[in-house]
Coordinates of C-alpha atoms in Angstrom, one line a residue:
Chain A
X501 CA 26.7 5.0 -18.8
X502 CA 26.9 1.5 -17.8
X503 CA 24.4 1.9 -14.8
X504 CA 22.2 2.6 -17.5
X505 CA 22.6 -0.5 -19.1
X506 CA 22.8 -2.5 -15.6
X507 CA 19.3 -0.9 -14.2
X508 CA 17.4 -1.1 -17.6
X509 CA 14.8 -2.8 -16.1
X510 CA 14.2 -0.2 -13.2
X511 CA 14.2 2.3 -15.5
X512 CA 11.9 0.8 -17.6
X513 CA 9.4 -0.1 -14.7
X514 CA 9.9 4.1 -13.4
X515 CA 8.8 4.8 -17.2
X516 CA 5.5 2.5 -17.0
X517 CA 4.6 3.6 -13.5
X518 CA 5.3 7.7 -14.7
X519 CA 3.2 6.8 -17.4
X520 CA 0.2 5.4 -16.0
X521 CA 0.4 7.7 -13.2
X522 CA 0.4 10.9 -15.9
X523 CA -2.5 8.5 -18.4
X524 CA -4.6 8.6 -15.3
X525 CA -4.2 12.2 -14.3
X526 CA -4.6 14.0 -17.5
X527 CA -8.0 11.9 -18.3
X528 CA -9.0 13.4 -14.8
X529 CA -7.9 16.6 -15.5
X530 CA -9.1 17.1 -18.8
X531 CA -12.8 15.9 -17.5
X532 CA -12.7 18.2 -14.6
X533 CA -11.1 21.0 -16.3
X534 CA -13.8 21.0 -19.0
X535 CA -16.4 21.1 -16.4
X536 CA -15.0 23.7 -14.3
X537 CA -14.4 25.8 -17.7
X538 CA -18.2 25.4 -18.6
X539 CA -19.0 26.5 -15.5
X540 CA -17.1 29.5 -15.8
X541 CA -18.7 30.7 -18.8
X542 CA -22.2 29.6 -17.2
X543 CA -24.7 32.0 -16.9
X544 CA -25.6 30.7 -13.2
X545 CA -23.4 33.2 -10.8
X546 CA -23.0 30.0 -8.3
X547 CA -21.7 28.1 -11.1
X548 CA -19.5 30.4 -11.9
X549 CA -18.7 31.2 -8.5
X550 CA -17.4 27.8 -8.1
X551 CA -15.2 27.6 -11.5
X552 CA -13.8 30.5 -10.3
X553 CA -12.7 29.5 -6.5
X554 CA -11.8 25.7 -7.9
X555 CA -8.8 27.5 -10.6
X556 CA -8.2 30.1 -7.8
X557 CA -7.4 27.3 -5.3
X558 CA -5.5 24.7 -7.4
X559 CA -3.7 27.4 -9.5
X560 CA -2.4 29.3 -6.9
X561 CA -1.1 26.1 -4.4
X562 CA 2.3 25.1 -4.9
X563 CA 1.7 21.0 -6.4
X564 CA 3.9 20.1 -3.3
X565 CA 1.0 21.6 -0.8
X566 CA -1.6 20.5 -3.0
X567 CA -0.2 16.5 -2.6
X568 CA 1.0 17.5 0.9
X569 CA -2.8 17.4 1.7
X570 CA -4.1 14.6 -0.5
X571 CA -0.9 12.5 1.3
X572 CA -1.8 13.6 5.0
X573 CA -4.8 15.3 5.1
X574 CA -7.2 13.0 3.6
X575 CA -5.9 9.9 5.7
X576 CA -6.3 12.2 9.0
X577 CA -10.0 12.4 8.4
X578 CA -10.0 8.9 8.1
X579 CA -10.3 8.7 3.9
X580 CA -7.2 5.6 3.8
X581 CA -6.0 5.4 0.4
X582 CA -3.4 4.1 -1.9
X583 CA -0.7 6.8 -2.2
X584 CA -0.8 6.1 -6.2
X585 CA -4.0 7.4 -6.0
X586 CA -3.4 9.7 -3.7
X587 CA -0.6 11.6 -5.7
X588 CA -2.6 10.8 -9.3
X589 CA -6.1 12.7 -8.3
X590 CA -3.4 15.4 -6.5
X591 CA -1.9 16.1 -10.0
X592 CA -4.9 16.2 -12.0
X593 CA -6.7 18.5 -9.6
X594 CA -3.9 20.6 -10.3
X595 CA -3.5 20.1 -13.4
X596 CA -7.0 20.8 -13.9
X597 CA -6.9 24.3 -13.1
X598 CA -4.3 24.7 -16.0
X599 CA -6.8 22.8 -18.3
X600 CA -9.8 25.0 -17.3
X601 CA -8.1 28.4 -18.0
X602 CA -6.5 26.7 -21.1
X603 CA -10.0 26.2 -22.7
X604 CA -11.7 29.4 -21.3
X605 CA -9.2 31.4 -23.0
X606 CA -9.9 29.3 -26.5
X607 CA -13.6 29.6 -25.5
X608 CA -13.5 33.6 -25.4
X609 CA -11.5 33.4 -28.9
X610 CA -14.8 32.0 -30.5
X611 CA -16.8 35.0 -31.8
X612 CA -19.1 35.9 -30.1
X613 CA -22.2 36.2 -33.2
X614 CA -21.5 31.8 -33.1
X615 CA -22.7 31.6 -29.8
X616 CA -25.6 34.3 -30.5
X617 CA -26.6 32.1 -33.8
X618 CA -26.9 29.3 -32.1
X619 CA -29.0 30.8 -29.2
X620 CA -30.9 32.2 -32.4
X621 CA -31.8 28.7 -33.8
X622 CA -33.0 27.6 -30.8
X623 CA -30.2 25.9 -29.0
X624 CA -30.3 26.0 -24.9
X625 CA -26.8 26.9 -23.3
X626 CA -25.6 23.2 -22.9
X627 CA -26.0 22.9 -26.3
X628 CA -24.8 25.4 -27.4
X629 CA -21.6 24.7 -25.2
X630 CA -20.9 21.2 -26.3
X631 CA -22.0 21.5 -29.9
X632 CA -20.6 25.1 -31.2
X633 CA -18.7 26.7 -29.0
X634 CA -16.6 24.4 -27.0
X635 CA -15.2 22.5 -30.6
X636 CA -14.6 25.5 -32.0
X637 CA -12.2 26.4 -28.8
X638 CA -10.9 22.9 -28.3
X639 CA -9.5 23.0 -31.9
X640 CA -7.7 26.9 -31.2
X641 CA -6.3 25.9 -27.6
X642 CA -4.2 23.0 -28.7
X643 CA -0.5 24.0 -28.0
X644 CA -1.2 25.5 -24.6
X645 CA -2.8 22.3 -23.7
X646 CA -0.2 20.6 -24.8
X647 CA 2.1 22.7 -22.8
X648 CA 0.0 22.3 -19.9
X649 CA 0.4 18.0 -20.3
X650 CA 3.8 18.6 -20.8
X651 CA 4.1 20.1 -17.9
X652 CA 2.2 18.3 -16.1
X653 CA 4.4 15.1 -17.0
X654 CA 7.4 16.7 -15.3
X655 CA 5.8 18.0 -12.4
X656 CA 4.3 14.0 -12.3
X657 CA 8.3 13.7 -10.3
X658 CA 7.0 15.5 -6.9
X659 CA 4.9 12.3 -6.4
X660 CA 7.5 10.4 -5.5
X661 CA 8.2 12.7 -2.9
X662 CA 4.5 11.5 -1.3
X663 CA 4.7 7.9 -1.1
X664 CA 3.9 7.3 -4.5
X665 CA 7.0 4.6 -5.3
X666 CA 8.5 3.1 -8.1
X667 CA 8.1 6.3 -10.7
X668 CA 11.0 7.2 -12.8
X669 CA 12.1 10.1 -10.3
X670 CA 12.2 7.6 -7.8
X671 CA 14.4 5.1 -9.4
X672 CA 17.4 7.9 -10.0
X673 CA 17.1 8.5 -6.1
X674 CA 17.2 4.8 -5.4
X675 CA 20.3 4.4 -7.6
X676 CA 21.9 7.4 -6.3
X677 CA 21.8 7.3 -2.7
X678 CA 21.2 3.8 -1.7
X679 CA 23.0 1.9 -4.4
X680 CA 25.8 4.7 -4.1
X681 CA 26.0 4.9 -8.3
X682 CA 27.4 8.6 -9.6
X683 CA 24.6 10.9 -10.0
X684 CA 25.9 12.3 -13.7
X685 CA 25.0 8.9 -15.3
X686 CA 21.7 8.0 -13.1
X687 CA 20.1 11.3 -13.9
X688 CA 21.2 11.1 -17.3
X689 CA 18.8 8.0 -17.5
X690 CA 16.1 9.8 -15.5
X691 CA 16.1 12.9 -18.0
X692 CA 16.2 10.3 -21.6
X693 CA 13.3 8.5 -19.2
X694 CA 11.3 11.6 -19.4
X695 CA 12.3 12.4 -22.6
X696 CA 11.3 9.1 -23.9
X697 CA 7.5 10.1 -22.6
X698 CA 7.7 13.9 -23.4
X699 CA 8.9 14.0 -26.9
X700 CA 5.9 11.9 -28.4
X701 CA 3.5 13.5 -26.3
X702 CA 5.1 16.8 -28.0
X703 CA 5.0 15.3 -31.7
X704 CA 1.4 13.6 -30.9
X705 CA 0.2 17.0 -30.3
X706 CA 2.2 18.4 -33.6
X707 CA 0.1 16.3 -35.6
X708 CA -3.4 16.7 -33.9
X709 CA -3.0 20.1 -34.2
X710 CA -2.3 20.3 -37.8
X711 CA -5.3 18.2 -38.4
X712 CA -7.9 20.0 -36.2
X713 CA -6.7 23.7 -36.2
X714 CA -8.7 26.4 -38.2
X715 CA -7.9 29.4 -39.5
X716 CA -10.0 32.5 -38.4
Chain B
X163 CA -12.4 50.1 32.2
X164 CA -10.3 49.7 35.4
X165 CA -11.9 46.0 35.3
X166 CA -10.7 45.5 31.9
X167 CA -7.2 46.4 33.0
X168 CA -7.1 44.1 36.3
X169 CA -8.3 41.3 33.7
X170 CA -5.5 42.2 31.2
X171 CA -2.9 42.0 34.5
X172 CA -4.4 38.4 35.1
X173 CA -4.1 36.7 32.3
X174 CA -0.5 38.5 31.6
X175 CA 0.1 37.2 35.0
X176 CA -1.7 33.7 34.0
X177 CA -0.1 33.4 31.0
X178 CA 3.8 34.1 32.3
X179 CA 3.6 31.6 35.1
X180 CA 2.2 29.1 32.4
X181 CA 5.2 30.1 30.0
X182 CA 7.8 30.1 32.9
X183 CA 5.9 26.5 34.3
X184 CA 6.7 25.2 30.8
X185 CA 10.3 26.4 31.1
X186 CA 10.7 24.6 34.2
X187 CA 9.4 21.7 32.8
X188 CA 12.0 21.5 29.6
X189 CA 14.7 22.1 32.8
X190 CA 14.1 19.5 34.5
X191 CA 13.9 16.9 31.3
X192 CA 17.1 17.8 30.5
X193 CA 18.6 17.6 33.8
X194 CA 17.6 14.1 33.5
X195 CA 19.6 13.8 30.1
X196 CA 22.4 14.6 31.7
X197 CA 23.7 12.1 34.3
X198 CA 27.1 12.9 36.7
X199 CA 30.3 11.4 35.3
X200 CA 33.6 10.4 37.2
X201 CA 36.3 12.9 36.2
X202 CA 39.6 11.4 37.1
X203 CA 42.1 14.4 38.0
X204 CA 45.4 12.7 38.0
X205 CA 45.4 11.2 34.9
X206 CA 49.3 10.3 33.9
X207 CA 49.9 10.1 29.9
X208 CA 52.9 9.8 27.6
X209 CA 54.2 13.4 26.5
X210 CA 53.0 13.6 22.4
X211 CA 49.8 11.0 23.2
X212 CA 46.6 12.7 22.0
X213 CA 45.3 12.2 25.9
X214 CA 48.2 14.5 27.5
X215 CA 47.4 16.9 24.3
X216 CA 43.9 17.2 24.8
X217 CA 44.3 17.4 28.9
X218 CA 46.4 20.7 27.9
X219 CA 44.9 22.1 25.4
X220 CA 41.0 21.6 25.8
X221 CA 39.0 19.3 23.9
X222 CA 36.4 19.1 21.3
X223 CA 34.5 16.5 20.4
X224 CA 31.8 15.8 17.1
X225 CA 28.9 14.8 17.6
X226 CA 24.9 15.1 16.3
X227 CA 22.6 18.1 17.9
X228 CA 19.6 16.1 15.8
X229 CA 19.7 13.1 16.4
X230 CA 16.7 12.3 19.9
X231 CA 18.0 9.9 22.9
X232 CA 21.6 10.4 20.9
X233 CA 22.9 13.6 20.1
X234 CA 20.5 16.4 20.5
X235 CA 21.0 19.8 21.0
X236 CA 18.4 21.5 23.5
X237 CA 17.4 25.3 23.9
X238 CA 20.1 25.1 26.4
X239 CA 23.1 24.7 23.8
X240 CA 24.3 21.6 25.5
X241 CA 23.8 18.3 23.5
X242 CA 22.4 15.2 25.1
X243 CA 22.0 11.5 24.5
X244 CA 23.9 8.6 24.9
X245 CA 26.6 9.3 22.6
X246 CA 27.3 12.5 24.6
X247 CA 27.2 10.8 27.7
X248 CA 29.6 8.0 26.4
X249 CA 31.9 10.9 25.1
X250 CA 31.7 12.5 28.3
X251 CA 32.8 9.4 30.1
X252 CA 35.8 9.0 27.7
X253 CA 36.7 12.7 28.5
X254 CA 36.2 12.1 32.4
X255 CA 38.9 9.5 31.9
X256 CA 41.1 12.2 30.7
X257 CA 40.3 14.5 33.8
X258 CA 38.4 16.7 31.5
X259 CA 34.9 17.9 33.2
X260 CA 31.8 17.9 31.0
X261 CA 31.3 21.6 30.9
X262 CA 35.1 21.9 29.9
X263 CA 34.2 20.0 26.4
X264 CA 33.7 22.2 23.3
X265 CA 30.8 20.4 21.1
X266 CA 30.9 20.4 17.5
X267 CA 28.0 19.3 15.2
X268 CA 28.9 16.8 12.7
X269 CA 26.3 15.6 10.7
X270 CA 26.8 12.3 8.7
X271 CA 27.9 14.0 5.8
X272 CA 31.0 16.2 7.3
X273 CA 32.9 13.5 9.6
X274 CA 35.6 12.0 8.2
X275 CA 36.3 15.8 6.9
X276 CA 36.5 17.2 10.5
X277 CA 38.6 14.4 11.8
X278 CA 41.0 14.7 9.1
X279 CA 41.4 18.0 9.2
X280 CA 41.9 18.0 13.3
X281 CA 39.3 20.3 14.1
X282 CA 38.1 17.5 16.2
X283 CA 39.5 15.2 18.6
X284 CA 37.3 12.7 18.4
X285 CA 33.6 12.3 16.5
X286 CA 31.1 10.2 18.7
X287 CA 27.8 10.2 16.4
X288 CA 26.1 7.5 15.5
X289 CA 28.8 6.4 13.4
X290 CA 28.9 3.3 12.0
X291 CA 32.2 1.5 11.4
X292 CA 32.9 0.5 7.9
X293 CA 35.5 -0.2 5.6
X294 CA 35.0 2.6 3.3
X295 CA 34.9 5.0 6.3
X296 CA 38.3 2.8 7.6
X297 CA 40.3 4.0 5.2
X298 CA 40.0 7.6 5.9
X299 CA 40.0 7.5 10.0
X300 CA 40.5 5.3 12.5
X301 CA 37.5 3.3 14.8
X302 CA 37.5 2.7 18.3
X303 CA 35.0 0.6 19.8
X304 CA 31.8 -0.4 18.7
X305 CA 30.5 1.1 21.9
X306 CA 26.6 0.6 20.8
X307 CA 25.6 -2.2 18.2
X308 CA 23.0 -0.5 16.3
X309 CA 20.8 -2.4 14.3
X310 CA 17.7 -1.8 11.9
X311 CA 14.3 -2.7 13.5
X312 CA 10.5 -1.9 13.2
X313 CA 8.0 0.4 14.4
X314 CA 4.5 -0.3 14.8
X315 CA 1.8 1.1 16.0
X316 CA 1.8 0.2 20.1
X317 CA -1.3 -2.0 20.1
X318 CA 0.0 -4.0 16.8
X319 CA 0.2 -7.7 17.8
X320 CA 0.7 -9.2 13.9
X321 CA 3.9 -7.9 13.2
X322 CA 6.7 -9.7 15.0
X323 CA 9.9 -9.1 13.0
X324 CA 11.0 -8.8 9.6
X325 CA 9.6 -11.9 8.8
X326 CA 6.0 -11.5 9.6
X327 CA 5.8 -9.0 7.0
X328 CA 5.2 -10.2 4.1
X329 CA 2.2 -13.0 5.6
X330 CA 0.7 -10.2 7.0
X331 CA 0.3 -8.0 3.5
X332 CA 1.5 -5.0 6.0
X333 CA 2.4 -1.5 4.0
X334 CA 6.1 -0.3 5.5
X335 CA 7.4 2.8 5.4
X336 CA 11.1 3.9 5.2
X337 CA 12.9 7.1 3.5
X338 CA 14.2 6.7 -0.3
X339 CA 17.7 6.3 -1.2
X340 CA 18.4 5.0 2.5
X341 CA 20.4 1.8 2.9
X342 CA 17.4 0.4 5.4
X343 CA 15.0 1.0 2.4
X344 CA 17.0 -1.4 0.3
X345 CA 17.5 -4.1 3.4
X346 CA 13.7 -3.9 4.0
X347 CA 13.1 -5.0 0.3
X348 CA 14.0 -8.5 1.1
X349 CA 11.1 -8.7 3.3
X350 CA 8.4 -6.8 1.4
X351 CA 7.4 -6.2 -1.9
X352 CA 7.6 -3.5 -4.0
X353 CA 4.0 -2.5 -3.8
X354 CA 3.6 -2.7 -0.3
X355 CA 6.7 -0.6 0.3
X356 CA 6.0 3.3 0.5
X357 CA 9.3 6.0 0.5
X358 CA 9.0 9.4 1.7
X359 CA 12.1 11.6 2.1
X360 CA 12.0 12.3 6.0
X361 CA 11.1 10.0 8.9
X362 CA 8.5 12.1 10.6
X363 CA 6.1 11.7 7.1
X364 CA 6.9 7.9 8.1
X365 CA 5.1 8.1 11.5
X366 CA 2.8 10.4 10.3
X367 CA 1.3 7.5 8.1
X368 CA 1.8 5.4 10.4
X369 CA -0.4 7.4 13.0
X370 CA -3.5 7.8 10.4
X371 CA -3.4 3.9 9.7
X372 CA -1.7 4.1 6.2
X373 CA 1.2 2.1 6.8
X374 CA 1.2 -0.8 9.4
X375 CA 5.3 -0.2 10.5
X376 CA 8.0 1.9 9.8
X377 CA 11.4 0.9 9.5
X378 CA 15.3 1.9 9.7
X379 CA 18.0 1.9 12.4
X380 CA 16.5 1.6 16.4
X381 CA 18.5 4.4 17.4
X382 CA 16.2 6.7 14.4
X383 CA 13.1 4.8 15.8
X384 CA 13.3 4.9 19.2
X385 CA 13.2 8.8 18.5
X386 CA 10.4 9.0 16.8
X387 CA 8.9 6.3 19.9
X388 CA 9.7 8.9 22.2
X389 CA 8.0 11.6 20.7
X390 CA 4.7 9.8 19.9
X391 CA 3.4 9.8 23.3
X392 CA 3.2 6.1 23.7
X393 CA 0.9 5.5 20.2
X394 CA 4.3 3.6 18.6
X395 CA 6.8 0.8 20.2
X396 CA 9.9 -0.7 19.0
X397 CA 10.0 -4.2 18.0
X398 CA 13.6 -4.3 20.2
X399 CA 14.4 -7.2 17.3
X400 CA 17.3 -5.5 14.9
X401 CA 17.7 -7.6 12.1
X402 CA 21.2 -5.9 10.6
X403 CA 24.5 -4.8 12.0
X404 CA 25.2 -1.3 12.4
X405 CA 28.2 -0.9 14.9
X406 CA 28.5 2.0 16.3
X407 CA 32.3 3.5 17.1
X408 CA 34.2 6.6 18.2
X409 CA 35.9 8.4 15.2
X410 CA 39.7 9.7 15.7
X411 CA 42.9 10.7 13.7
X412 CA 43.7 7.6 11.4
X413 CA 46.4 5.4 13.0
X414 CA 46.6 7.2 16.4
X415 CA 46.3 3.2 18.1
X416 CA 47.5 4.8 21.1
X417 CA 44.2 7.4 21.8
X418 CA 42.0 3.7 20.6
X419 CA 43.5 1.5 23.0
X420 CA 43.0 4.1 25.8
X421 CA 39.5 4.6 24.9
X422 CA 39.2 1.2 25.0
X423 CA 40.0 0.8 28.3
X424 CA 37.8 3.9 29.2
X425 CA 34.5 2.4 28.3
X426 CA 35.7 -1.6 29.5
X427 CA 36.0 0.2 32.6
X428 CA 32.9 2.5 32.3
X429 CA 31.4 -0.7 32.0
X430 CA 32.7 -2.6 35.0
X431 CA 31.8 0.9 36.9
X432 CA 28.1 0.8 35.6
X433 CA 28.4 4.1 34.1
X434 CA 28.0 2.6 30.5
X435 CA 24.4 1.4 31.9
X436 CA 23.6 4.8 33.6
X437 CA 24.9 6.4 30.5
X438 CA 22.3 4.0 28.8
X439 CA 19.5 4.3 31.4
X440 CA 19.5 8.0 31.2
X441 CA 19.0 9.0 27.7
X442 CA 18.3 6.2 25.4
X443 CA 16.6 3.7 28.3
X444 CA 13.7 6.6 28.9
X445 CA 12.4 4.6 25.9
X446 CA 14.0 1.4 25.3
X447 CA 14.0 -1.5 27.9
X448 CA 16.9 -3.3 27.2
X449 CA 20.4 -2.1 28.1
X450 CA 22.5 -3.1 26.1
X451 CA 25.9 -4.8 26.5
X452 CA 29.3 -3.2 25.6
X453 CA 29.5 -5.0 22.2
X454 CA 33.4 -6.8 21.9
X455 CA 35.7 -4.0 20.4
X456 CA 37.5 -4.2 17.0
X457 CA 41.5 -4.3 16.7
X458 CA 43.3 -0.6 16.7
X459 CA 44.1 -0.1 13.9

C-alpha cells in the first residue's frame, strides 16, 4: 500500500479534478433535465415531442458514443474545445436523460386533483409547474436521483478515455502502466478515491431526504 | 426492361474492374515492401549451432503483423516492413529463402514467452533492448536506434523539437500509461498534455486542430505519417533511446555473433539501406546508419 502513500498527491489531484468534473456536470444535468422533464409533461405536442427525442437519444447511447462525438465530432465541424469541457457537457447530457425521467416519474406521483386545484385558482401551467407540482415531485424522487448522481460519478471514469487528463481513473492508469506499480495496490487507491467522493454524496442525500420527504 | 438489364451488366461490369483495379493497386504496393534478398546457399556452420539447426529444420521467426513500415501483415498473409526485411536478410545469410520463413506474430506483450519457450528462433519486432528484458533472452544488435519524436501537422513551422514546446503553449497528444507519455511530461505541462488510449484518436485531434503535435516512438509516427496522406510530418529529431535488437535463446553468443556479422555485412552490401529505402524510407528521409552493436552476451 505504499504506492498509496508515495503518489498521495496524484491521487489527491485525480480526486479534485473527478470532482469538479462531476460538480460541473450534475449542475448541467440537473438544469437540463428539469427542462426537458417540463417539457415532457407540457401540453405543447412539439415540446413534448422534443423531451421525448432528447431522453430517447441520450438514454439509449452508450456514454462512450455519446463522448466519442462530443471528443471528435464537434472539433470536425470546426467547434475546438477543451476536452474537460468536452467530456463534462458529454456526461451531463447524459446524465440528463436519467434526471429527466427521474423527475417525470415523481411528477406523475403528484395527484393529479393538485394540479387541477391549482389550474382551478387560477394558475397558468408554468406556474403551476414550478410552484405545486414540480416541489411536490422533487421532494418524492430523491433516492433515484441520488442513484442517478451516483452513478453518474462512476461513469465520470470513461472521460479519461476522451482526452479529459488528470481524473482519478487516469492516475491508476498512469501508475500502472507507465510507472510499472502492481495494479492490486493502485486500484485499491482509485476505488477508496471514489469512495472518498461517493459515500458523502450517498449520506448528503440520506439527510436531504429525511428533511424534505413527505408522506402521502 | 431489356435496357434495365444491359445497365445492370454495366455497372456489374463497371464495378468489378474498379474492385479488381483496386486489387491491383494493393499488389503492386506490396510488391514494393518487399525488396530481393541475397540467399547464400553454401552456408558452412558448426554441427549443434542454432544456424546449421535452423538451415535443417526450417525456421520461424517473431515478428509484429501491426505495426506500418515495420511489421505488418497485408491481405496477402506475408508481413512487411523493415524489421521483416532485416530478418529476411539474417535468414538469407543462413541460405534460407524468404518464402521458406514461417512468421509468427509476437506482439509486445508475448516475446520473451515465445523465445523461451523455442517456439521461435528468433523475435525481430520493434524490440527494444533492456535490462529487464536482458535477463530473460539474449540481444543481438541494435539493428535500428529508435527514438521518441514528434508529429505535427505538415505545414507547422513553430514546433521544432521537444524544446519548443512549452514557448509555444502547443497541446500534445500521446496514449496514457505509455513510457513516451511520461518522457514528454518534462517538456509540457500537465494541462496542455492530452491522453487517449490508441494513437489514431492522437492524429485524429491532431487533424481537427485540437492538438498542435503528437508524440511517441518515430517508428509509431511515421505510421500514422504514412497514412495521413501528406497532412502530418515527422520532426526526424528523436529525443530518447530506444534500440532496437533481434531477440534469441538467452546465452546462445554463437547465433549473436553470427547475426552480427550478417547485418555488418548487409551493411557493407547496401542491403541494410535497401532494406531501409523500401519500407520505412517510403516516408522517412533519412537512412539510418547501422547503430554500433552491444556485447553477446
Amino acid at each position: 500500500m505504499d504506492v498509496i502513500v508515495e503518489n498521495l498527491p496524484m491521487y489527491l489531484d485525480g480526486v479534485r479534478v473527478t470532482l469538479l468534473i462531476c460538480l460541473y456536470a450534475a449542475v448541467l444535468a440537473l438544469v437540463l433535465g428539469t427542462l426537458m422533464a417540463s417539457f415532457r409533461v407540457s401540453p405543447l405536442p412539439p415540446l413534448r415531442g422534443a423531451g421525448a427525442s432528447w431522453v430517447t437519444i441520450f438514454r439509449n447511447c452508450p456514454l462512450t458514443v455519446v463522448l466519442f462525438f462530443m471528443a471528435f465530432g464537434l472539433p470536425e465541424i470546426g467547434l475546438n474545445g477543451s476536452y474537460f469541457w468536452f467530456g463534462t457537457v458529454g456526461l451531463a447530457l447524459y446524465t440528463s436523460a436519467f434526471v429527466c425521467e427521474a423527475l417525470r416519474s415523481g411528477i406523475n406521483a403528484v395527484p393529479a386533483g393538485q394540479a387541477e386545484a391549482a389550474r382551478a385558482v387560477g394558475l397558468d401551467f408554468s406556474q403551476t409547474l414550478s410552484l405545486v407540482v414540480l416541489p411536490q415531485a422533487v421532494r418524492t424522487v430523491i433516492p433515484p436521483l441520488g442513484n442517478v448522481y451516483i452513478a453518474m460519478i462512476k461513469n465520470s471514469a470513461i472521460v479519461g478515455a476522451f482526452g479529459v487528463g488528470g481524473d482519478l481513473f487516469a492516475v491508476g492508469t498512469t501508475l500502472t502502466s507507465a510507472r510499472g506499480e502492481a495494479a492490486l495496490p493502485v486500484l485499491t487507491g482509485v476505488v477508496i478515491g471514489y469512495l472518498i467522493i461517493t459515500i458523502p454524496a450517498g449520506l448528503l442525500l440520506g439527510v436531504v431526504e429525511r428533511k424534505v420527504a413527505i408522506a402521502r | 426492361m431489356r435496357i434495365r438489364r444491359t445497365q445492370w451488366v454495366i455497372a456489374l461490369a463497371a464495378s468489378l474492374t474498379m474492385v479488381l483495379t483496386a486489387c491491383g493497386g494493393g499488389e503492386n504496393q506490396l510488391d514494393s515492401g518487399g525488396n530481393e534478398v541475397q540467399v547464400n546457399q553454401d552456408a558452412q556452420f558448426p554441427e549443434g549451432s542454432t544456424m546449421a539447426r535452423v538451415q535443417s529444420d526450417g525456421i520461424t521467426i517473431g515478428t509484429k503483423f501491426d505495426q506500418p513500415l515495420f511489421g505488418l501483415k497485408g491481405l496477402d498473409d506475408k508481413p512487411q516492413g523493415f524489421d521483416v526485411e532485416i530478418a529476411k536478410i539474417i535468414a538469407g545469410k543462413m541460405g534460407i529463402q524468404p518464402d521458406q520463413i514461417e512468421w509468427v506474430e509476437t506482439p509486445s506483450a508475448t516475446r520473451e514467452e515465445v523465445i523461451e519457450q523455442g517456439k521461435v528462433d528468433m523475435v525481430v519486432a520493434t524490440y527494444t533492448i533492456n535490462d529487464e528484458r536482458a535477463e530473460r533472452i539474449s540481444f543481438a544488435g541494435p539493428y535500428y536506434e529508435a527514438g521518441q519524436d514528434l508529429m505535427v501537422k505538415a505545414d507547422n513551422q513553430t514546433i521544432t523539437g521537444p524544446d519548443s514546446l512549452r514557448a509555444s503553449g502547443a497541446r500534445v497528444c500521446t496514449v496514457s500509461g505509455s513510457t513516451p507519455a511520461e518522457e514528454i511530461r518534462k517538456y509540457v505541462d500537465p494541462a496542455n498534455l492530452v491522453l487517449f488510449d490508441v494513437y489514431s484518436k492522437c492524429a485524429d485531434a491532431l487533424r481537427t486542430g485540437q492538438v498542435d503535435a503528437v508524440t511517441t516512438d518515430n517508428v509509431i509516427l511515421l505510421g500514422l505519417v504514412e497514412k495521413s496522406n501528406g497532412e502530418f510530418k515527422l520532426l526526424e529529431k528523436p529525443f530518447t533511446e530506444e534500440p532496437y535488437g533481434v531477440g534469441i535463446k538467452k546465452g546462445d553468443t554463437q547465433f549473436c555473433e553470427f547475426i552480427h556479422q550478417s547485418l555488418t555485412e548487409a551493411a557493407e552490401e547496401g542491403s541494410y539501406a535497401k532494406a531501409w529505402e523500401a519500407t520505412a524510407g517510403t516516408v522517412s528521409e533519412q537512412t539510418p546508419e547501422l547503430p554500433q552493436f552491444g556485447p553477446c552476451r
